[in-house]
XYZ file of C-alpha atoms in Angstrom:
716
model
C 31.025 7.815 -9.712
C 29.137 4.656 -8.899
C 27.848 4.072 -5.392
C 28.177 0.311 -5.447
C 26.575 -2.108 -3.042
C 28.813 -4.987 -2.014
C 28.191 -8.019 -4.159
C 26.500 -10.961 -2.405
C 28.237 -14.176 -1.467
C 26.546 -17.539 -1.123
C 23.938 -17.527 1.632
C 23.862 -13.782 2.166
C 20.772 -11.611 1.945
C 20.647 -10.424 -1.708
C 21.697 -6.853 -2.424
C 20.367 -4.633 -5.212
C 22.272 -3.638 -8.346
C 24.645 -0.695 -7.916
C 23.075 2.738 -7.607
C 24.260 4.674 -10.632
C 24.829 8.319 -9.903
C 27.086 11.182 -10.870
C 30.810 11.564 -10.295
C 31.342 13.047 -6.847
C 27.944 12.143 -5.399
C 28.525 11.995 -1.630
C 25.760 9.411 -1.173
C 27.052 6.246 0.471
C 25.479 2.929 1.304
C 24.568 2.693 4.965
C 24.681 6.477 5.470
C 21.250 8.109 4.955
C 22.465 11.620 5.769
C 25.009 11.505 2.939
C 22.184 11.509 0.384
C 20.709 14.830 1.598
C 22.426 17.035 -0.964
C 21.059 20.428 -2.118
C 19.535 18.565 -5.071
C 17.786 16.181 -2.663
C 16.568 19.038 -0.474
C 15.191 20.919 -3.485
C 12.144 18.638 -3.175
C 11.008 19.175 0.402
C 9.036 15.962 0.128
C 11.970 13.556 -0.058
C 12.977 13.914 3.581
C 9.325 13.707 4.702
C 9.003 10.230 3.183
C 12.469 9.106 4.348
C 13.734 8.585 0.798
C 17.362 8.801 1.930
C 16.932 5.518 3.818
C 15.978 3.717 0.619
C 19.042 5.118 -1.152
C 21.312 4.217 1.764
C 19.972 0.664 1.515
C 20.817 0.602 -2.203
C 17.429 1.252 -3.829
C 16.805 4.020 -6.350
C 14.279 2.438 -8.724
C 16.713 0.630 -11.025
C 14.792 -1.718 -13.313
C 11.373 -0.591 -12.067
C 8.731 0.501 -14.588
C 6.191 3.106 -13.428
C 3.163 4.044 -15.496
C 1.759 7.579 -15.487
C -1.420 8.910 -17.080
C -1.303 12.705 -17.300
C -0.885 15.634 -19.686
C 2.239 14.295 -21.375
C 5.915 14.584 -20.475
C 8.197 17.098 -22.175
C 10.779 15.190 -24.220
C 13.128 18.193 -24.088
C 14.092 17.482 -20.462
C 16.694 15.085 -21.852
C 19.114 15.366 -18.951
C 16.490 14.762 -16.273
C 15.126 11.827 -18.274
C 18.499 10.236 -18.953
C 20.908 8.118 -16.977
C 24.589 7.863 -16.183
C 24.855 5.246 -18.944
C 24.236 7.967 -21.528
C 25.860 10.815 -19.584
C 22.338 12.162 -18.938
C 22.064 13.377 -22.515
C 19.486 10.950 -23.949
C 16.006 10.414 -22.609
C 16.511 6.720 -22.150
C 14.358 6.228 -19.036
C 11.238 8.196 -19.990
C 9.072 6.510 -22.609
C 5.963 7.709 -24.432
C 3.076 5.246 -24.766
C 0.897 5.753 -27.823
C -2.878 5.311 -27.550
C -5.985 6.030 -29.581
C -9.729 5.606 -29.250
C -13.011 7.449 -29.083
C -12.649 10.554 -31.208
C -8.875 10.764 -30.726
C -6.343 9.367 -33.159
C -2.909 7.975 -32.261
C -1.439 10.225 -29.562
C 2.033 10.047 -28.050
C 2.700 10.232 -24.339
C 5.093 13.104 -24.962
C 3.952 16.651 -24.229
C 2.293 18.493 -27.115
C 1.893 22.263 -26.623
C -1.201 22.217 -28.822
C -3.259 20.526 -26.108
C -1.064 19.800 -23.043
C 0.198 21.826 -20.091
C 3.186 21.362 -17.783
C 1.333 19.219 -15.246
C 2.430 15.818 -16.547
C 6.039 16.946 -16.785
C 5.976 18.106 -13.162
C 4.413 14.862 -11.956
C 6.850 12.667 -13.857
C 9.831 14.616 -12.537
C 8.750 13.904 -8.968
C 8.582 10.228 -9.868
C 11.938 9.738 -11.570
C 13.932 12.842 -12.594
C 17.662 12.135 -12.602
C 19.941 12.635 -9.643
C 22.689 14.182 -11.760
C 24.167 16.880 -9.527
C 23.835 19.541 -12.216
C 20.435 19.892 -13.829
C 19.694 21.691 -17.059
C 20.766 25.212 -17.892
C 18.097 27.856 -17.474
C 18.065 31.362 -19.003
C 19.532 32.719 -15.779
C 22.238 30.052 -15.671
C 22.510 26.602 -14.046
C 19.450 25.820 -11.986
C 19.299 24.492 -8.460
C 17.725 21.339 -9.797
C 15.938 18.461 -8.089
C 15.677 14.703 -8.464
C 12.804 12.266 -8.354
C 11.979 9.726 -5.667
C 12.936 6.783 -7.909
C 15.702 8.607 -9.775
C 16.895 5.505 -11.624
C 13.395 4.236 -12.458
C 11.717 4.038 -15.848
C 8.603 6.053 -16.697
C 5.916 5.070 -19.216
C 3.658 8.050 -19.916
C 0.177 7.972 -21.366
C -1.268 11.301 -22.518
C -4.793 12.427 -21.563
C -4.795 14.663 -24.642
C -5.760 17.603 -22.418
C -4.409 19.859 -19.695
C -4.922 19.405 -15.959
C -8.053 21.531 -16.367
C -9.956 18.619 -17.924
C -12.880 17.544 -15.697
C -13.090 13.956 -14.490
C -16.726 13.915 -13.280
C -20.150 15.267 -14.187
C -19.609 18.004 -16.762
C -21.353 21.326 -16.141
C -23.521 22.676 -18.942
C -20.897 25.253 -19.886
C -17.956 22.830 -20.064
C -15.516 23.688 -22.841
C -13.914 21.254 -25.255
C -10.671 21.569 -23.290
C -12.528 20.553 -20.115
C -14.228 17.554 -21.715
C -12.325 14.256 -21.711
C -12.629 11.827 -24.598
C -13.843 8.920 -22.467
C -13.175 6.190 -25.004
C -9.670 7.474 -25.655
C -8.642 7.980 -22.009
C -9.924 4.490 -21.181
C -7.605 3.139 -23.854
C -4.711 5.166 -22.473
C -4.935 3.139 -19.264
C -5.145 -0.093 -21.211
C -2.197 0.898 -23.387
C 0.048 1.934 -20.479
C -0.841 -1.223 -18.597
C 0.018 -3.403 -21.596
C 3.071 -1.416 -22.764
C 6.066 -3.403 -23.932
C 8.839 -2.155 -21.670
C 12.485 -1.795 -22.624
C 13.624 -4.297 -19.979
C 10.743 -6.727 -20.503
C 9.497 -6.323 -16.934
C 5.875 -5.397 -16.230
C 4.499 -2.022 -15.235
C 3.371 -2.757 -11.699
C 1.880 0.627 -10.806
C 0.090 3.379 -12.726
C -0.258 6.740 -11.018
C -2.807 9.393 -11.978
C -2.987 13.002 -10.845
C -4.686 14.416 -13.932
C -7.832 16.485 -14.067
C -9.952 18.748 -11.950
C -13.118 18.308 -9.963
C -16.206 19.774 -11.663
C -18.315 22.281 -9.723
C -21.240 19.890 -10.088
C -19.843 17.639 -7.331
C -19.109 18.047 -3.621
C -17.489 15.272 -1.559
C -18.204 16.639 1.911
C -21.348 14.510 2.079
C -21.976 10.943 1.010
C -25.507 11.625 -0.184
C -26.614 14.685 -2.117
C -28.150 17.210 0.309
C -31.894 17.701 -0.093
C -32.690 20.401 -2.622
C -29.101 20.638 -3.863
C -28.179 20.356 -7.525
C -24.571 19.565 -6.583
C -23.957 15.820 -6.333
C -22.714 14.206 -3.169
C -20.059 11.498 -3.272
C -22.444 8.578 -3.848
C -24.207 10.231 -6.772
C -20.829 11.257 -8.184
C -19.790 7.602 -8.002
C -22.885 6.502 -9.898
C -22.013 8.906 -12.684
C -18.340 7.870 -12.745
C -19.041 4.134 -12.804
C -21.606 4.129 -15.608
C -21.084 0.984 -17.717
C -19.832 1.384 -21.264
C -22.677 1.508 -23.750
C -24.965 3.218 -21.242
C -25.434 6.975 -21.543
C -24.529 8.997 -18.463
C -26.047 12.336 -17.473
C -23.842 14.038 -20.069
C -25.060 11.690 -22.777
C -21.676 9.945 -23.027
C -21.654 6.186 -23.657
C -17.890 5.595 -23.450
C -16.408 6.162 -19.997
C -12.720 6.583 -19.172
C -13.031 4.999 -15.730
C -13.661 1.551 -17.192
C -10.216 1.508 -18.763
C -8.655 2.145 -15.359
C -10.746 -0.690 -13.902
C -9.532 -3.009 -16.648
C -5.922 -2.227 -15.727
C -6.527 -2.824 -12.005
C -8.204 -6.152 -12.721
C -4.941 -7.446 -14.188
C -3.266 -6.942 -10.797
C -1.576 -3.622 -11.554
C -1.782 -1.116 -8.685
C -3.549 2.138 -9.578
C -3.064 5.355 -7.627
C -5.512 8.268 -7.887
C -4.964 11.477 -5.957
C -7.594 12.528 -3.425
C -8.362 16.053 -4.699
C -7.700 19.583 -3.564
C -10.915 21.145 -2.240
C -10.493 20.281 1.427
C -13.446 17.864 1.539
C -13.893 15.214 4.197
C -13.792 12.550 1.450
C -11.639 12.078 -1.625
C -13.068 12.108 -5.144
C -15.089 9.070 -6.255
C -12.293 7.746 -8.465
C -9.970 7.906 -5.471
C -12.557 6.238 -3.224
C -13.280 3.406 -5.675
C -12.207 0.622 -3.231
C -15.009 1.689 -0.892
C -17.634 1.195 -3.598
C -15.872 -1.840 -5.092
C -14.030 -3.601 -2.240
C -12.598 -6.118 -4.671
C -10.213 -3.324 -5.717
C -8.519 -3.259 -2.306
C -4.896 -4.210 -2.721
C -4.816 -2.894 -6.299
C -6.129 0.659 -5.939
C -5.336 3.421 -3.481
C -5.457 7.183 -3.086
C -3.026 9.791 -1.817
C -3.990 12.821 0.241
C -1.555 15.636 0.910
C 0.609 16.892 3.720
C 2.133 20.316 4.004
C 5.739 19.508 4.958
C 6.304 23.020 6.302
C 3.524 22.695 8.906
C 4.132 20.592 11.972
C 7.156 18.796 10.573
C 9.788 17.845 13.138
C 13.120 16.075 12.897
C 15.202 13.574 14.809
C 18.681 14.478 15.980
C 20.200 12.757 12.931
C 18.288 15.007 10.514
C 15.699 12.395 9.572
C 12.016 13.215 9.800
C 9.945 12.424 12.876
C 6.592 14.101 12.149
C 6.282 14.294 8.333
C 3.920 17.273 8.203
C 0.245 18.176 8.447
C -2.622 16.811 6.370
C -4.119 19.193 3.837
C -6.490 19.134 0.845
C -9.132 16.342 0.658
C -9.125 13.919 3.569
C -9.113 10.130 3.289
C -12.706 9.824 4.551
C -14.521 6.650 3.545
C -11.403 5.516 1.657
C -9.209 5.464 4.771
C -8.388 1.747 4.427
C -6.824 2.411 1.009
C -5.405 5.894 1.547
C -1.991 7.326 2.394
C -0.624 10.859 2.613
C 2.461 12.310 0.957
C 4.091 15.729 0.480
C 1.941 18.082 -1.583
C 2.896 21.714 -0.921
C 5.542 23.811 -2.693
C 7.017 20.806 -4.473
C 9.791 21.654 -6.927
C 10.002 19.543 -10.066
C 10.529 19.633 -13.804
C 8.264 21.880 -15.916
C 8.013 23.172 -19.461
C 7.502 26.747 -20.647
C 6.606 27.888 -24.150
C 8.874 30.803 -25.099
C 8.196 32.477 -28.444
C 6.304 29.387 -29.492
C 9.118 26.999 -28.489
C 8.802 24.676 -25.457
C 11.800 24.884 -23.135
C 12.834 22.860 -20.102
C 12.291 24.546 -16.747
C 11.884 23.798 -13.027
C 9.021 25.090 -10.923
C 7.033 24.717 -7.707
C 3.446 23.481 -7.450
C 1.035 22.424 -4.714
C -1.843 19.956 -4.571
C -2.455 16.257 -4.184
C -1.182 15.991 -7.755
C 2.233 16.446 -6.159
C 1.505 13.904 -3.397
C 0.495 11.046 -5.693
C 3.820 10.720 -7.546
C 5.699 10.741 -4.230
C 3.721 7.756 -2.947
C 3.713 5.881 -6.270
C 7.466 6.200 -6.718
C 7.978 5.194 -3.074
C 5.903 2.083 -3.757
C 8.179 1.255 -6.681
C 11.190 1.406 -4.324
C 9.419 -0.982 -1.953
C 8.767 -3.305 -4.884
C 12.448 -3.109 -5.821
C 13.490 -3.819 -2.226
C 11.175 -6.839 -1.981
C 11.018 -8.317 -5.493
C 9.370 -11.477 -4.195
C 6.336 -9.675 -2.733
C 3.137 -9.512 -4.754
C 1.842 -6.080 -5.756
C -0.745 -6.282 -2.986
C 1.843 -7.262 -0.383
C 4.137 -4.415 -1.421
C 1.210 -1.970 -1.187
C 0.270 -3.247 2.259
C 3.902 -2.941 3.340
C 3.714 0.735 2.386
C 0.399 1.122 4.235
C 1.489 -0.535 7.484
C 4.777 1.343 7.823
C 3.291 4.845 7.430
C 4.139 7.547 9.942
C 1.498 9.605 11.753
C 1.033 13.256 10.846
C 0.725 16.332 13.031
C -3.092 16.498 13.206
C -6.012 14.130 13.509
C -9.777 14.686 13.540
C -11.784 14.995 16.733
C -15.328 13.641 17.084
C -16.700 16.650 15.186
C -14.223 16.160 12.341
C -12.126 19.187 13.271
C -8.344 18.968 12.963
C -6.656 18.761 16.369
C -3.097 18.026 17.439
C -2.348 14.310 17.091
C -1.100 12.964 20.461
C 0.762 10.101 18.719
C 2.225 12.163 15.872
C 5.508 10.795 14.599
C 4.673 7.205 15.565
C 3.955 4.428 13.087
C 0.248 4.187 12.246
C -1.647 1.421 14.017
C -5.146 1.905 12.571
C -5.959 4.222 9.632
C -8.026 7.293 10.472
C -10.464 9.301 8.379
C -8.182 12.332 8.018
C -4.815 10.703 7.320
C -5.588 7.110 6.349
C -2.373 5.131 6.829
C -0.393 8.337 7.326
C 2.650 9.454 5.371
C 4.704 6.917 3.496
C 7.904 6.142 5.415
C 10.625 4.458 3.381
C 12.735 4.243 6.532
C 10.359 1.681 8.004
C 9.199 0.155 4.715
C 12.745 -0.947 3.852
C 12.573 -3.192 6.932
C 9.494 -5.174 5.872
C 5.790 -5.165 6.746
C 4.568 -3.390 9.852
C 1.318 -5.372 10.083
C -0.490 -8.253 8.456
C -3.967 -7.327 7.235
C -5.046 -10.960 7.099
C -3.214 -14.043 5.814
C 0.219 -13.146 4.387
C 1.493 -15.962 2.173
C 5.007 -15.036 1.089
C 7.117 -16.920 -1.447
C 10.726 -15.791 -1.016
C 11.617 -17.378 -4.360
C 15.046 -18.576 -3.275
C 16.051 -15.293 -1.620
C 17.251 -14.798 1.938
C 15.855 -11.706 3.655
C 15.407 -9.995 7.010
C 12.204 -8.385 8.286
C 13.130 -6.257 11.281
C 9.916 -4.341 12.006
C 7.618 -5.280 14.865
C 4.712 -6.902 13.024
C 1.188 -6.932 14.471
C -2.392 -7.302 13.265
C -3.843 -4.385 15.231
C -5.531 -2.782 12.235
C -7.411 -5.801 10.905
C -8.714 -6.615 14.378
C -9.936 -3.032 14.694
C -11.550 -3.375 11.289
C -13.517 -6.338 12.600
C -15.276 -3.992 15.006
C -15.928 -1.451 12.258
C -17.257 -4.160 9.975
C -19.600 -5.452 12.668
C -21.089 -1.979 13.082
C -21.394 -1.558 9.319
C -23.054 -4.969 8.992
C -25.687 -4.014 11.559
C -26.502 -0.820 9.650
C -26.718 -2.757 6.384
C -29.112 -5.311 7.841
C -31.314 -2.497 9.143
C -31.200 -0.814 5.730
C -32.309 -3.980 3.962
C -35.249 -4.329 6.334
C -36.255 -0.686 6.013
C -36.107 -0.757 2.212
C -37.625 -4.203 1.763
C -34.396 -5.666 0.343
C -34.136 -8.734 2.567
C -34.990 -11.036 -0.326
C -33.399 -8.893 -3.033
C -34.420 -5.826 -5.018
C -38.020 -5.388 -6.128
C -38.647 -5.475 -9.858
C -39.415 -1.758 -9.999
C -36.277 -0.647 -8.112
C -34.877 2.735 -9.106
C -31.397 3.156 -10.557
C -30.337 4.730 -7.276
C -31.575 1.733 -5.299
C -29.906 -0.654 -7.734
C -26.580 1.088 -7.224
C -26.907 1.277 -3.434
C -27.929 -2.365 -3.252
C -24.973 -3.421 -5.409
C -22.567 -1.451 -3.210
C -24.090 -2.946 -0.064
C -23.874 -6.499 -1.391
C -20.262 -6.066 -2.514
C -19.284 -4.733 0.886
C -21.216 -7.528 2.616
C -19.369 -10.136 0.554
C -16.044 -8.491 1.361
C -16.802 -8.608 5.091
C -17.709 -12.282 4.917
C -14.507 -13.105 3.054
C -12.237 -11.097 5.351
C -9.991 -12.859 7.869
C -9.719 -10.759 11.014
C -6.332 -11.915 12.214
C -2.913 -11.778 10.671
C -0.962 -14.895 9.831
C 2.217 -15.768 7.966
C 2.851 -18.663 5.603
C 6.430 -19.120 4.389
C 6.728 -20.629 0.912
C 9.622 -20.979 -1.504
C 13.316 -21.594 -1.065
C 15.381 -19.131 0.920
C 15.490 -18.033 4.551
C 13.288 -15.366 6.107
C 14.617 -13.956 9.376
C 12.172 -12.254 11.750
C 14.002 -10.022 14.221
C 11.174 -7.909 15.654
C 8.398 -8.364 18.180
C 5.781 -10.291 16.184
C 2.342 -10.081 17.793
C -0.108 -11.173 15.108
C -2.689 -13.671 16.327
C -2.916 -16.262 13.553
C -0.775 -19.384 13.343
C 2.356 -19.163 11.219
C 3.073 -21.985 8.789
C 6.377 -23.108 7.290
C 6.019 -24.972 3.998
C 9.346 -24.386 2.239
C 12.748 -22.865 2.821
C 13.495 -21.591 6.304
C 11.741 -19.335 8.771
C 14.083 -18.127 11.500
C 12.654 -16.512 14.650
C 15.359 -14.220 15.953
C 13.101 -11.858 17.908
C 9.852 -12.887 19.577
C 6.886 -14.557 17.888
C 3.744 -14.607 20.020
C 1.572 -17.066 18.098
C 2.013 -20.760 17.305
C 4.025 -22.117 14.390
C 3.203 -25.172 12.278
C 6.077 -26.727 10.364
C 4.775 -28.799 7.459
C 7.869 -28.595 5.279
C 11.072 -26.628 5.134
C 12.783 -25.555 8.356
C 12.002 -23.551 11.479
C 15.047 -22.119 13.209
C 16.242 -19.167 15.209
C 17.514 -18.089 18.596
C 14.475 -16.090 19.689
C 11.215 -16.934 21.422
C 7.995 -18.536 20.201
C 5.072 -17.610 22.438
C 2.720 -20.341 21.249
C 3.134 -23.992 20.342
C 5.481 -25.470 17.757
C 4.022 -28.382 15.788
C 6.363 -30.187 13.399
C 4.223 -32.445 11.231
C 6.755 -32.346 8.390
C 10.018 -30.578 7.738
C 12.692 -29.725 10.276
C 12.973 -27.918 13.610
C 16.544 -26.631 13.644
C 17.164 -24.338 16.626
C 19.853 -21.692 16.634
C 21.248 -18.856 14.584
C 24.642 -19.602 13.070
C 27.421 -17.044 12.820
C 26.993 -17.019 9.033
C 23.300 -16.252 9.446
C 23.972 -13.596 12.103
C 26.334 -11.865 9.680
C 23.309 -11.134 7.465
C 21.449 -9.365 10.276
C 22.563 -6.068 11.755
C 23.275 -6.013 15.491
C 22.124 -9.584 16.163
C 24.605 -12.131 17.587
C 24.649 -15.830 16.857
C 22.744 -17.995 19.327
C 22.035 -21.627 20.111
C 18.715 -21.773 21.944
C 15.183 -21.475 20.582
C 12.771 -20.811 23.459
C 9.137 -21.930 23.194
C 6.518 -20.800 25.706
C 4.064 -23.508 24.644
C 4.304 -27.160 23.670
C 6.661 -28.695 21.113
C 5.257 -31.610 19.133
C 7.334 -33.507 16.593
C 5.210 -35.775 14.453
C 6.254 -38.998 12.747
C 7.226 -37.153 9.551
C 8.995 -34.346 11.413
C 12.626 -33.960 12.376
C 14.712 -32.106 14.943
C 18.212 -31.119 13.806
C 20.838 -30.028 16.333
C 24.528 -29.253 16.122
C 27.132 -29.975 18.818
C 30.305 -27.938 18.392
C 31.804 -28.316 21.879
C 31.038 -29.276 25.457
C 29.294 -25.941 26.027
C 28.426 -25.051 22.459
C 25.361 -26.776 21.055
C 21.895 -25.947 19.767
C 18.765 -26.806 21.716
C 15.067 -26.178 22.337
C 13.785 -24.998 25.706
C 10.014 -25.296 26.056
C 7.848 -24.136 28.943
C 5.188 -26.608 27.851
C 5.094 -30.286 26.955
C 7.405 -32.194 24.634
C 5.733 -34.798 22.420
C 8.231 -36.727 20.296
C 7.616 -39.095 17.414
C 10.024 -38.213 14.630
C 13.668 -38.225 13.631
C 16.696 -36.692 15.327
C 19.468 -35.372 13.076
C 22.681 -34.849 15.017
C 25.695 -32.999 13.624
C 28.883 -33.219 15.710
C 31.629 -30.768 14.758
C 33.896 -30.227 17.764
C 36.026 -32.155 20.239
C 33.971 -33.467 23.159
C 34.747 -34.674 26.671
C 33.656 -38.057 27.978
C 30.758 -37.554 30.370
C 29.597 -34.281 28.842
C 25.800 -33.973 28.899
C 23.850 -32.134 26.194
C 20.245 -31.164 26.940
C 18.892 -31.131 23.391
C 15.259 -30.507 24.406
C 13.597 -29.637 27.704
C 9.996 -29.005 28.762
C 7.451 -29.340 31.551
C 6.959 -32.994 30.612
C 8.055 -35.370 27.898
C 6.094 -38.024 26.030
C 7.313 -40.376 23.333
C 10.779 -40.651 21.851
C 12.607 -40.092 18.609
C 12.340 -42.834 16.017
C 14.800 -45.697 16.687
C 16.235 -43.837 19.690
C 14.703 -45.377 22.845
C 15.912 -44.752 26.384
C 19.591 -45.733 26.902
C 20.196 -46.385 23.207
C 23.805 -45.781 22.166
C 24.053 -43.347 19.284
C 27.205 -43.298 17.161
C 27.712 -39.888 15.523
C 30.800 -37.885 14.553
C 33.250 -40.274 16.147
C 31.506 -40.383 19.541
C 29.076 -42.688 21.301
C 26.180 -40.915 23.027
C 23.688 -42.389 25.486
C 20.095 -41.278 24.868
C 17.857 -40.309 27.794
C 14.330 -38.908 28.183
C 14.394 -38.506 31.953
C 13.733 -35.375 34.025
C 11.459 -33.850 31.356
C 14.387 -33.514 28.980
C 15.935 -35.265 26.032
C 19.672 -35.527 26.707
C 22.725 -37.003 25.054
C 25.675 -38.024 27.226
C 29.111 -38.677 25.732
C 30.107 -42.245 26.615
C 33.512 -42.239 24.900
C 35.066 -41.635 21.531
C 34.583 -44.389 18.982
C 37.831 -46.284 18.317
C 39.189 -45.685 14.844
C 40.786 -49.174 14.605
C 44.225 -47.703 14.090
C 43.209 -45.611 11.134
């Protein structure tokens, strides 16, 4: 059958395309529990990330293109890679990207048993395997199959040309050919996936990577290499990883795979690298890249793991409360660009070679390799839900709606019970980062602003119903201040206050470059959240909005239905709503139109229509600004109630719809004082609108209109 979302009518919040699924699927729009079938529950991770709430809202990855770089995907899983359009018999959603380079000729993204293992097939199944209700027949009979997070999404696979045993860092002296990546080739795999021509013509907005293993030459428990140790710490591992092309690294290689991934990220594509599996306090250097190169923030993140069988608790409705307990490598220095996702005993698609013939199978695996595809596919659902958000804004929406895990680190770094487990993350921590992805909250919009948030709704109407703050970025200001003090002391101690000396070592050159990049990032960072509304369409805010920066309306409509603590500047477009503005409202251009109409309220769950916009501060209407109010009856009209001053010097637009009584008084605006008047509407002016004459007054700190009498129609 088709679970079909109701089609939109004019002025309604847009709905996604229908979710295509199998005949008899019990999943229904608006009913998260109906999506928790045995197939859903086969992947214990889906409930931990609240995937059923995305499906109940109508989002399953339709039209989204997700890039993967791994050990190929088995083309023989035709049913899991198909869609309802082809009766799940043709692999029409999983695509192989061909790449070549280095010492490797043209290589397909499809699994090749000569040099691949099952890892890439498992990862890709978690991303987008079909929700088909049946699965593929196994030797023992029909399998209890699973489905991916974005089960209607499209996958574009690039092949590493190796197994998951290939090493991504400093190669040990005894590294085998199978453990040695072809750096020039793998770099081109990233470039090829990023530039792939997709079947629907839409871009690949995220590339997820779980491939490879950590070499025994590296240890990420310490930032610097311990004295006397031959095993590199995280910083030295980063220097090796980030060697420029054309420069030989410690293994004598001059072509480096990491630079291809950087090239992809620099185009704006989001790259995800898993944190690693050795239980270190930091993730691998590739996962921690935004720490060393802060310019990557917003386009690069890492995923640590949670064990969903440890510490997980549920709400009464069967949805998750505490997602699980962090395991494997922690977020560490990458906490500002790190999330967690399910990683233990994850069932997905696999491939087995039987008598020399690859055959489709299902199997369970554990590791952050299983966490990464959960978070990447969840991000694709967020991108589908909010098609007008930039990649960075979608990523930050995922970050700021994460749910806290069962444990957190104490001052010594030891895991202890998290006293706020199950709550939405306020500030990322070194163990869990932004916590576990929560599609339940992410479907409702951002949870915080991490600086200025300039959103272009591109003609769409939408509702953000989360409480939105800027707690994290204000906490980061304190962290940055402490880091800046350490950096200044370091420059003095090393004699770097005027730059590097001519004879600086390679280590000092790298450390100085990292320090300067982080210094520049701190100087460029805005430490308060703010919202700027651009583009046609209405954005309704129904939560408790506590960010500190001024909001700005430039186009379309911003409607405050909940509470909005900071000030709002209207320079174009319209400000409306029936909620409360805690700061000032300054209308230098555009329109102040109080109220929430019944048509608008119909787009928002559990919110009634309303007429009054309350403002705790002052309301100023400049010469180029306008106030628009509607009178529908003697006791039914829109208005502004301000606790502060009213300063008027603009236009009044009055819309009269109902039958009025002579003598009825309408308090259009009220405040603690009033100064000025609307253009061409002085005290006692008679205003002829909608068949009635109104007398204008600015007395008693209010702007009122009194019905004098109906206007004669001269017998018409």
